[in-house]
Coordinates of C-alpha atoms and ligand atoms in Angstrom, one line a residue:
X1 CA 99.7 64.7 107.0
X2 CA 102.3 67.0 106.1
X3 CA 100.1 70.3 104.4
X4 CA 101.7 73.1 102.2
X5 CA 99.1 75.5 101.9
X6 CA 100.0 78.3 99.3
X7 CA 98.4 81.7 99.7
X8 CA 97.8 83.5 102.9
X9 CA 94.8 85.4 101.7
X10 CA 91.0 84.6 103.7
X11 CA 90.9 81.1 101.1
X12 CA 94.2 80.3 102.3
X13 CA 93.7 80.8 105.8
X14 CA 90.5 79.2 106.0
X15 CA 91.9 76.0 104.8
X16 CA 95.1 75.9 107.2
X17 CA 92.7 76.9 109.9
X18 CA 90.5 73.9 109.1
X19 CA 93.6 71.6 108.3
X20 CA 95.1 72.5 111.4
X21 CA 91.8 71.6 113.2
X22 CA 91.9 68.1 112.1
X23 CA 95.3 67.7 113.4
X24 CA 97.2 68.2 110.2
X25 CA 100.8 69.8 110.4
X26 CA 100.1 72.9 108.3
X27 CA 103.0 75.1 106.6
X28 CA 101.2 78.6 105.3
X29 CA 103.3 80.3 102.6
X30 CA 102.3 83.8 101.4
X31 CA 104.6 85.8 98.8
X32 CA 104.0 89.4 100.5
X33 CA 105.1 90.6 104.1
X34 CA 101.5 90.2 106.1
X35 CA 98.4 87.4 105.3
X36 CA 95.2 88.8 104.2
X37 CA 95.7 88.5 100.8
X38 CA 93.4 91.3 99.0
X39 CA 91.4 91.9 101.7
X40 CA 94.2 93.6 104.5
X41 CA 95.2 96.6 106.2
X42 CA 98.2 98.3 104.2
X43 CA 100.5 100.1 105.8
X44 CA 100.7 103.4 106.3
X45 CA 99.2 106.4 108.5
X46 CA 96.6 106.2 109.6
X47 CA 96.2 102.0 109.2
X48 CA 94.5 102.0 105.8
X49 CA 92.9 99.0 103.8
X50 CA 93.4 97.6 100.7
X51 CA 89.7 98.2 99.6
X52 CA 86.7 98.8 101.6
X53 CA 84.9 95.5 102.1
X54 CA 81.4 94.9 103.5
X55 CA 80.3 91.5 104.7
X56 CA 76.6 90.4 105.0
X57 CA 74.5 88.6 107.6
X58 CA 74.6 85.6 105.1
X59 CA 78.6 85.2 105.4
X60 CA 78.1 82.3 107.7
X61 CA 81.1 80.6 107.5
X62 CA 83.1 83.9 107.4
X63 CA 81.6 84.9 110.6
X64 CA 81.9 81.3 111.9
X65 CA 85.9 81.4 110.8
X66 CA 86.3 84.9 112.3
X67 CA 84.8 83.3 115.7
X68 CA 86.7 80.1 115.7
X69 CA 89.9 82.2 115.8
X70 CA 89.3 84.3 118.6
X71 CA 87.8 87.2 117.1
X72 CA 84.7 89.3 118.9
X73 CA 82.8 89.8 115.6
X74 CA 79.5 91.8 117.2
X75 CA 82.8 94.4 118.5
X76 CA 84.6 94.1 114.6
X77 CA 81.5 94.5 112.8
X78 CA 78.6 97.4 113.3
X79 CA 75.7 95.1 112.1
X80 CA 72.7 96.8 110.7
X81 CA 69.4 95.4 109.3
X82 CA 70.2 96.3 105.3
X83 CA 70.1 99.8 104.3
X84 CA 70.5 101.6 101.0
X85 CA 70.2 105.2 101.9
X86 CA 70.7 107.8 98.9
X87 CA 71.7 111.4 100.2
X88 CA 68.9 113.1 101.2
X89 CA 66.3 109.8 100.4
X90 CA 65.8 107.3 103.0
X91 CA 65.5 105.2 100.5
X92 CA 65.1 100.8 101.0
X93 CA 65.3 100.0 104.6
X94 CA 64.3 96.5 105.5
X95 CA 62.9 95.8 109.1
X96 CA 64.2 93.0 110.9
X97 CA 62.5 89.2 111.0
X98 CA 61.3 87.1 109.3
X99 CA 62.7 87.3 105.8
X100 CA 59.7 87.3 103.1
X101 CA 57.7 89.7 105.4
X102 CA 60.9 91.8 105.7
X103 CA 60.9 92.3 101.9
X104 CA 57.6 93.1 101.8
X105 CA 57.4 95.5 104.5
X106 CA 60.6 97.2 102.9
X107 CA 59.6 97.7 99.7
X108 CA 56.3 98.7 100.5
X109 CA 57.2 101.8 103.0
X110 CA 59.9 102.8 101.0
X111 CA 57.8 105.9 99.7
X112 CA 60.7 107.2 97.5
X113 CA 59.6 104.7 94.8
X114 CA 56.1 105.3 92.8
X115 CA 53.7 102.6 94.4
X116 CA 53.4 101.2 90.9
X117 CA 57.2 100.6 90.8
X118 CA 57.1 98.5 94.3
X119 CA 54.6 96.5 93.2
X120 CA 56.2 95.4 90.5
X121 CA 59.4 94.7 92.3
X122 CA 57.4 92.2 94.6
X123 CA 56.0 90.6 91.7
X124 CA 58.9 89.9 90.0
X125 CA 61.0 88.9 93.2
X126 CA 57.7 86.6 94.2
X127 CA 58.8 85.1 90.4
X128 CA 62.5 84.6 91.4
X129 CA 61.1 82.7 94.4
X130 CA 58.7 80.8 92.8
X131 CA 61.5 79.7 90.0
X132 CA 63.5 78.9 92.6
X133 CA 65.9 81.7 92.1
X134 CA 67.0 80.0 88.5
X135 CA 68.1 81.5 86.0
X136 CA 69.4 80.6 82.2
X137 CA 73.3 80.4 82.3
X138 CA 73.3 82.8 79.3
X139 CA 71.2 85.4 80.7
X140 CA 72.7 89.1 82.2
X141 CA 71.6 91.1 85.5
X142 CA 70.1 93.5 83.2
X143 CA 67.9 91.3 80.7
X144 CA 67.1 89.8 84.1
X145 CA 65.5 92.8 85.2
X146 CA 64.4 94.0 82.0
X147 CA 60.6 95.4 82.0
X148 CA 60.8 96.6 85.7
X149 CA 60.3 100.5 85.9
X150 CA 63.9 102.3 85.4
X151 CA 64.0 103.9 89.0
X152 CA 64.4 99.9 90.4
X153 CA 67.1 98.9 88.0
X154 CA 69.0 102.2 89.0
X155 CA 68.4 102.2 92.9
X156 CA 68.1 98.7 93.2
X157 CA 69.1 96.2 90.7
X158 CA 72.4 97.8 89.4
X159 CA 74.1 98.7 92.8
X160 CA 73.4 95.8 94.2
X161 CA 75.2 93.8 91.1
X162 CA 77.9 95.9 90.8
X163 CA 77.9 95.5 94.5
X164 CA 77.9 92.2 95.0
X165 CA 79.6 90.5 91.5
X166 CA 81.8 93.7 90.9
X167 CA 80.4 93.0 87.6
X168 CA 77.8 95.7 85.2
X169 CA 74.5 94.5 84.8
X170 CA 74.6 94.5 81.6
X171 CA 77.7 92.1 81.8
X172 CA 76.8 90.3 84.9
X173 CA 75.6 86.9 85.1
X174 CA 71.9 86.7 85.8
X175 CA 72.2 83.2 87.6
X176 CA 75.0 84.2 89.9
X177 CA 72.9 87.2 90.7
X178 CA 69.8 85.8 91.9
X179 CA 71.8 82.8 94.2
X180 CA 73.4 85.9 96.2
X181 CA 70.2 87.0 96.2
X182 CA 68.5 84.5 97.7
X183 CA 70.9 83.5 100.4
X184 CA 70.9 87.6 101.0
X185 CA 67.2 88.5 101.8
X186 CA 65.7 84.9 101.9
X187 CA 68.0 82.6 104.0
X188 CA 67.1 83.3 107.1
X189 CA 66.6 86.3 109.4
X190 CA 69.7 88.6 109.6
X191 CA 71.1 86.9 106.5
X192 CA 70.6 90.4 104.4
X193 CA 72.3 92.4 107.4
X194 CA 74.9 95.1 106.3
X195 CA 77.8 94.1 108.8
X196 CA 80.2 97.1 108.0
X197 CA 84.1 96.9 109.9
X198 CA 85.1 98.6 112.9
X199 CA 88.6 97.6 113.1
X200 CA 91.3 97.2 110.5
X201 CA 90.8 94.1 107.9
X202 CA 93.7 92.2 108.9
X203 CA 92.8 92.3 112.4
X204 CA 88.9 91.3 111.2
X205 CA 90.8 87.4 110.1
X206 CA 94.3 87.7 108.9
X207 CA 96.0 88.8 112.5
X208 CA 94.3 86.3 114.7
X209 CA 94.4 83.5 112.4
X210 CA 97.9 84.4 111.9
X211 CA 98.3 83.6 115.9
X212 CA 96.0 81.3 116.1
X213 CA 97.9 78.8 113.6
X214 CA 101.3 79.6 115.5
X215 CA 99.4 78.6 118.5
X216 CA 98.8 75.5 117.1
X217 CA 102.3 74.5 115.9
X218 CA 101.8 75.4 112.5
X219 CA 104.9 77.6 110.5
X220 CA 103.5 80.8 108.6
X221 CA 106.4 81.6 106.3
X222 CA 105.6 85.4 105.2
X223 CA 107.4 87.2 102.5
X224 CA 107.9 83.6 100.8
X225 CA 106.7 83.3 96.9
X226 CA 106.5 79.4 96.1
X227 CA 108.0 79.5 93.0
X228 CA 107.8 75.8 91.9
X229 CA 105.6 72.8 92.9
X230 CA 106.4 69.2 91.7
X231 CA 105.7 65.3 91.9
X232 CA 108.3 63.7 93.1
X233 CA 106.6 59.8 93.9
X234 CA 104.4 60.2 96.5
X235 CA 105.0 63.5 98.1
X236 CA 104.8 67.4 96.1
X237 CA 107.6 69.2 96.1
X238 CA 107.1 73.0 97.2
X239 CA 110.6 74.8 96.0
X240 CA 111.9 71.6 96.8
X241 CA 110.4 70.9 99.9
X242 CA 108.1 67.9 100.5
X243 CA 104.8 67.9 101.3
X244 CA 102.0 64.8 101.3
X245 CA 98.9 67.4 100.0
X246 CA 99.0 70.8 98.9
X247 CA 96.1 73.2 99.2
X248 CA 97.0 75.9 96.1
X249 CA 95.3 78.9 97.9
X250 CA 97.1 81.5 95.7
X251 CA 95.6 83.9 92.6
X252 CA 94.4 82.4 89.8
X253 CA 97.0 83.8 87.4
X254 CA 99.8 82.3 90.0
X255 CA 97.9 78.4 90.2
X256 CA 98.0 78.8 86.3
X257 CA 101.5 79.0 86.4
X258 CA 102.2 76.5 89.3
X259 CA 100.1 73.9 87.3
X260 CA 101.1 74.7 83.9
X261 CA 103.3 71.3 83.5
X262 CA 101.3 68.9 85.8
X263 CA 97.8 70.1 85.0
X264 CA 97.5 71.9 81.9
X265 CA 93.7 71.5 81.2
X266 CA 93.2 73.1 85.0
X267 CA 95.9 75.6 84.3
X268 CA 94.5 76.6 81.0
X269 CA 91.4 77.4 82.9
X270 CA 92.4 79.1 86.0
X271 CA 94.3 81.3 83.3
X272 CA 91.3 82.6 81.0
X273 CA 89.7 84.6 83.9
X274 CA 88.8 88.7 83.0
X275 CA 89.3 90.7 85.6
X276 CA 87.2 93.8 87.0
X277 CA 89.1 96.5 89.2
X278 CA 87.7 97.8 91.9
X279 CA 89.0 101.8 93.3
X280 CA 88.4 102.9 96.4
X281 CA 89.3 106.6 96.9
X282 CA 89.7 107.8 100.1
X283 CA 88.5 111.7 101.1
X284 CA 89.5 113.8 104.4
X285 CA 87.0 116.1 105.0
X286 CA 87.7 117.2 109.0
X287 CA 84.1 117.5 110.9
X288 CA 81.7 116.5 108.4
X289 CA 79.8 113.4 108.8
X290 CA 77.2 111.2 106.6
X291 CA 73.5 110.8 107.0
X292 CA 74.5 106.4 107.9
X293 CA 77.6 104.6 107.6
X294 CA 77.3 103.8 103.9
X295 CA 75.2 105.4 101.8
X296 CA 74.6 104.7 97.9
X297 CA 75.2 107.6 95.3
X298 CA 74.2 107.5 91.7
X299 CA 76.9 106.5 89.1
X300 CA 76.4 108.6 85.9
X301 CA 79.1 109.6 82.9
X302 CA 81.0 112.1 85.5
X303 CA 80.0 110.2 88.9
X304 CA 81.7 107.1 89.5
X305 CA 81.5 105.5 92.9
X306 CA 78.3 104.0 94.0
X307 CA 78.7 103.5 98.0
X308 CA 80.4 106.4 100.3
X309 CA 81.0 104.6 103.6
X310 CA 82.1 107.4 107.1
X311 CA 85.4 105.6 109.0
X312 CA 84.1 108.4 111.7
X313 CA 80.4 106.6 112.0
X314 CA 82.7 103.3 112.1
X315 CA 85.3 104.4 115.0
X316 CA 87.9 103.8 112.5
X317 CA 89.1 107.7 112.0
X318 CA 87.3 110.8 112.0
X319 CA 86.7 112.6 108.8
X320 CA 87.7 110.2 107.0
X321 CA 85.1 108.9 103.8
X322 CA 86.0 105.9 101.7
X323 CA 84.2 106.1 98.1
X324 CA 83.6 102.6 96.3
X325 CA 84.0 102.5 92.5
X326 CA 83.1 98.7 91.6
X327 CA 83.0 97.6 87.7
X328 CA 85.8 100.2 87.3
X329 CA 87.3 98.9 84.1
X330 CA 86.0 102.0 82.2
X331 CA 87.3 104.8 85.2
X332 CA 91.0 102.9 85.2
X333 CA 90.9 103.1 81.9
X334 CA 90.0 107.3 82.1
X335 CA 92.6 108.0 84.2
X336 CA 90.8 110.8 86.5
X337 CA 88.5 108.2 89.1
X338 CA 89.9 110.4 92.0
X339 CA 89.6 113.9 90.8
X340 CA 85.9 112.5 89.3
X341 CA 85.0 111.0 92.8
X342 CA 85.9 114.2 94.6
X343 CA 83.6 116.2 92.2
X344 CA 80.7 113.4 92.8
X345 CA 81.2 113.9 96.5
X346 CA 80.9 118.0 96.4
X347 CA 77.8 117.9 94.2
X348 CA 76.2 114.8 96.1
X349 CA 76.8 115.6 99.4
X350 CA 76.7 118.3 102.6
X351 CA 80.7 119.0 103.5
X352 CA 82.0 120.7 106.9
X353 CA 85.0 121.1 104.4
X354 CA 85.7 120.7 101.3
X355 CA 86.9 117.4 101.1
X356 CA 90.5 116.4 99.9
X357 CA 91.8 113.5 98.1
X358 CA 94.0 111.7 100.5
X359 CA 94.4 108.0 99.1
X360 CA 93.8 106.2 95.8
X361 CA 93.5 102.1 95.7
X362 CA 93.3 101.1 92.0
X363 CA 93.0 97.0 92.5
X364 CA 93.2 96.6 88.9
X365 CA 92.2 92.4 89.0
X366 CA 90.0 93.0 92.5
X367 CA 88.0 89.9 91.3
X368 CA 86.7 88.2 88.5
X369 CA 84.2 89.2 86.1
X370 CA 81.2 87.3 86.4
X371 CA 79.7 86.9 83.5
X372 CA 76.8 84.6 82.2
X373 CA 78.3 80.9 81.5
X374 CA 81.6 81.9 82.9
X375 CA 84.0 78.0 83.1
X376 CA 85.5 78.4 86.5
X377 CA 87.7 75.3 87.6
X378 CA 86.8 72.7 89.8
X379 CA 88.5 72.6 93.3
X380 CA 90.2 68.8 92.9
X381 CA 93.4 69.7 90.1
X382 CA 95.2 66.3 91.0
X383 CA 95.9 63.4 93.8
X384 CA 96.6 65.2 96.0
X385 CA 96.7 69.0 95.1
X386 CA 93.6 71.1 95.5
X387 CA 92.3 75.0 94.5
X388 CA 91.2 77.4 97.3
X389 CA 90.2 80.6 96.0
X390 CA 87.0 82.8 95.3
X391 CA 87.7 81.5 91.8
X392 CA 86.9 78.2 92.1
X393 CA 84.2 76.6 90.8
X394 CA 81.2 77.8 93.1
X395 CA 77.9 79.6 93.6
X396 CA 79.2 83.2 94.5
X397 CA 80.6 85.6 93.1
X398 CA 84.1 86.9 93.8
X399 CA 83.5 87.2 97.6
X400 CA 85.4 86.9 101.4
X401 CA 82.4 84.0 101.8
X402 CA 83.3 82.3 98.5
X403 CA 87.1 82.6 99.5
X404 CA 86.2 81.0 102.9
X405 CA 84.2 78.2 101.6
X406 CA 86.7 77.6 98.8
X407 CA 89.0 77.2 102.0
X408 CA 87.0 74.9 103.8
X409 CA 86.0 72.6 101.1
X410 CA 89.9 72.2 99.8
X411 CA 90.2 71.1 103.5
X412 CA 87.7 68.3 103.6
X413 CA 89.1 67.0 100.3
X414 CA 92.9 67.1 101.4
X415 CA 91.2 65.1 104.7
X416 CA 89.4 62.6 102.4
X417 CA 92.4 61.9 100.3
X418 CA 94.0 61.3 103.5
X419 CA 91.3 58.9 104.3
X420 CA 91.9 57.0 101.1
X421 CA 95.8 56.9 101.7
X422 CA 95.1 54.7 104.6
X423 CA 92.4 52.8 103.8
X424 CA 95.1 51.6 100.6
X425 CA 96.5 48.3 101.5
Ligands
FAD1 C1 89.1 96.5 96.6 C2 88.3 95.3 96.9 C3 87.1 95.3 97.5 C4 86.4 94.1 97.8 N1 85.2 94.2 98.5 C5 84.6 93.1 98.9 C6 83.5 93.2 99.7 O1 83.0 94.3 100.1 N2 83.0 92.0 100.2 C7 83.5 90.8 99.8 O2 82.9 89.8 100.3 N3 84.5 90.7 99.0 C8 85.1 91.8 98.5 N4 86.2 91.7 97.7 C9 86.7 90.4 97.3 C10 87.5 89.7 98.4 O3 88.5 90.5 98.8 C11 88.1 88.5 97.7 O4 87.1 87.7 97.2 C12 88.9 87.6 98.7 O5 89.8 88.4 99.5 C13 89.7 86.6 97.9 O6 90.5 85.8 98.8 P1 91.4 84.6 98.2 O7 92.1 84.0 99.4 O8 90.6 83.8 97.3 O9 92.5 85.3 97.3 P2 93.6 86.4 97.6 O10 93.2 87.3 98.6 O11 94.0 87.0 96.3 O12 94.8 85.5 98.2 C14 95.8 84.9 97.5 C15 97.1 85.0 98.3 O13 98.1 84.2 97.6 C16 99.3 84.9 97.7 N5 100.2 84.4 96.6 C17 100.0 84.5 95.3 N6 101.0 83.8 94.6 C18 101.7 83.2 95.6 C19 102.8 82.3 95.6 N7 103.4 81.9 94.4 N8 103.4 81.9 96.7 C20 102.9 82.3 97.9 N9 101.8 83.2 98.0 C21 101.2 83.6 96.9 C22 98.9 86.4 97.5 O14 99.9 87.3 97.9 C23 97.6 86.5 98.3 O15 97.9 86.8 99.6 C24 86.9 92.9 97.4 C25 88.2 92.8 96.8 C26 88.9 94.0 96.5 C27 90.2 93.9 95.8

């Protein structure tokens, strides 16, 4: 079949990578210069990205995509069992193997918490198992955790939600929550691995997926918005050009307005998303160095980022310190993230130099929020036409291993349909 996929971000790619696979002729459109979508290099000097992004052991079809298209991922990614250093605290440090004992071991040597307080933490996580990491579809993060001693839900609980759903606990949806949780430090051994990157996003998927489709006879057409899809009898029309399937691999916002006439219930949908920025501030600070390669700070009313990760400690570039402020609705909204962040980073941390503000990326829609009972659309919109995108109807959160699943499963159903077109008489 003839495949317009629309959106060259990691959902995008995934699917035109898989299409391609099964022998579909693939045409990739993406509206801005490069693929990568929100999670590539921006240009500049030195090569800068449009966020930092951390994947985890449990990214298994994200590592699997990376591989398929050529790229080394134990050389992209430094890959360390998970670590959640504060400055100046060891703090949780999980040993490799076996995942339960792992856990156990972690919690219970990390000395920085009263013993009472780990304790707890193992009963209530041996809970989660036992439940089968459910939870209601009403409940938040933070009446999830409620009742555990204060120190976990601040060094714990909260960072790893704002973390992972880019979502406040007190927002955040409790079900969500627990499923990355489980796939995290209970699917296997490496699945809760921090795997942290060593070379530019774009070259991590967009790049060599990029050459990998040309390789393959498929047309990438950058710098190309669709601006209209239609039926016209048996094929879609992408700005007038036909197509027999169409993988809609674009934002939200933008499949809300491609479907508005031909599927207004799915477009009505994809369109009532909130939105949660994420800023990442970038600080040069020649011949210092962190304690690790990411370490976790403590958010407060005048401290906003919650991860500091060292592009020196990466081989990225030398100095260079990239602070994460997830759940940033209420900074955006102040206005001063950047000058707040570089205060945060003098009081929390040892400086060769004082550090200087060199770059601020305020994604204002970096994902949606994920909120308890959240509607999110289903991946099939019509005969034919199909969603890719971490938006769509799923178990994660807003995440490169949502995207790439999203990617994969619009693939198989574009391959089904195709099935069906020729089993029809
Ligand atoms: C700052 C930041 C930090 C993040 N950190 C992490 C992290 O640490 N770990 C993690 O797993 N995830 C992280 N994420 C989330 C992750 O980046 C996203 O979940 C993922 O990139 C989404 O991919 P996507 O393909 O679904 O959407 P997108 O990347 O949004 O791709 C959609 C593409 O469609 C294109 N497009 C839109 N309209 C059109 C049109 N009409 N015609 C043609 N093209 C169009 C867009 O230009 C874009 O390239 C982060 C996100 C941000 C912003």
């Amino acid at each position: 079949m003839k495949v317009a996929v629309i959106g060259g971000g990691w959902a995008g790619l995934s699917a035109a990578v898989s299409l391609a696979e099964a022998g579909h002729s693939v045409t990739l459109y993406e509206m801005a210069p490069q693929l990568g979508g929100r999670a590539r290099s921006v240009p500049g000097e030195p090569v800068c990205d449009n966020g930092q992004h951390i994947l985890i052991g449990a990214y298994v079809e994200t590592l699997a995509l990376m591989r398929r298209v050529g790229v080394d991922v134990e050389a992209a990614l430094l890959r360390t069992p998970l670590h959640l250093p504060y400055p100046g605290e060891p703090g949780l440090r999980l040993p490799g193997g076996q995942p339960l004992v792992s856990f156990t071991r972690g919690v219970l040597a990390n000395s920085q918490w009263p013993l009472s307080a780990r304790l707890a933490l193992l009963v209530r996580a041996g809970r989660w198992l036992l439940q089968g990491f459910k939870a209601p579809a009403d409940q938040t993060v933070a009446a999830l955790a409620a009742g555990l001693p204060p120190v976990l839900a601040r060094d714990l609980v909260e960072p790893l939600c704002v973390a992972a759903l880019n979502t406040p606990a007190h927002q955040a949806s409790a079900q969500v929550f627990l499923r990355v949780l489980r796939d995290a430090l209970f699917s296997g051994p490496g699945s809760a691995d921090l795997l942290l990157p060593r070379q530019p996003l774009s070259d991590l998927l967009p790049a060599p997926a990029e050459r990998w489709l040309l390789a393959r006879g498929a047309t990438v057409r950058a710098g190309a918005r669709v601006h209209a899809l239609a039926r016209h009898h048996a094929a879609w029309m992408v700005d007038g050009e036909a197509a027999d399937a169409v993988v809609l691999a674009c934002s939200a916002r933008e499949a809300a307005r491609l479907t508005a006439d031909i599927a207004p219930a799915w477009s009505a949908e994809a369109a009532a998303f909130e939105y949660q920025p994420i800023v990442t501030v970038t600080l040069q600070s020649p011949g210092s160095r962190l304690e690790a390669p990411m370490v976790a700070l403590r958010e407060g009313p005048d401290a906003p980022a919650q991860f500091v990760f060292d592009h020196g400690q990466l081989g990225l570039a030398p100095g260079r310190f990239a602070f994460v402020v997830s759940g940033a609705a209420t900074w955006v909204a102040r206005g001063d993230v950047a000058e707040r962040v570089r205060d945060q980073a003098l009081a929390a941390l040892p400086w060769a130099e004082p550090p200087v503000i060199e770059r601020v990326l305020i994604e204002k829609r970096a994902t949606f929020a994920c909120t308890p009972g959240l509607r999110r659309p289903p991946a099939a919109i019509a005969p034919g036409l199909v969603a890719a995108g971490d938006y769509v109807a799923g178990p994660y959160p807003a995440t490169l291993e949502g995207a790439v699943r999203a990617g994969r499963a619009a693939s198989r159903l574009v391959a089904s349909a195709s099935v069906m077109q020729n089993r029809s008489p």
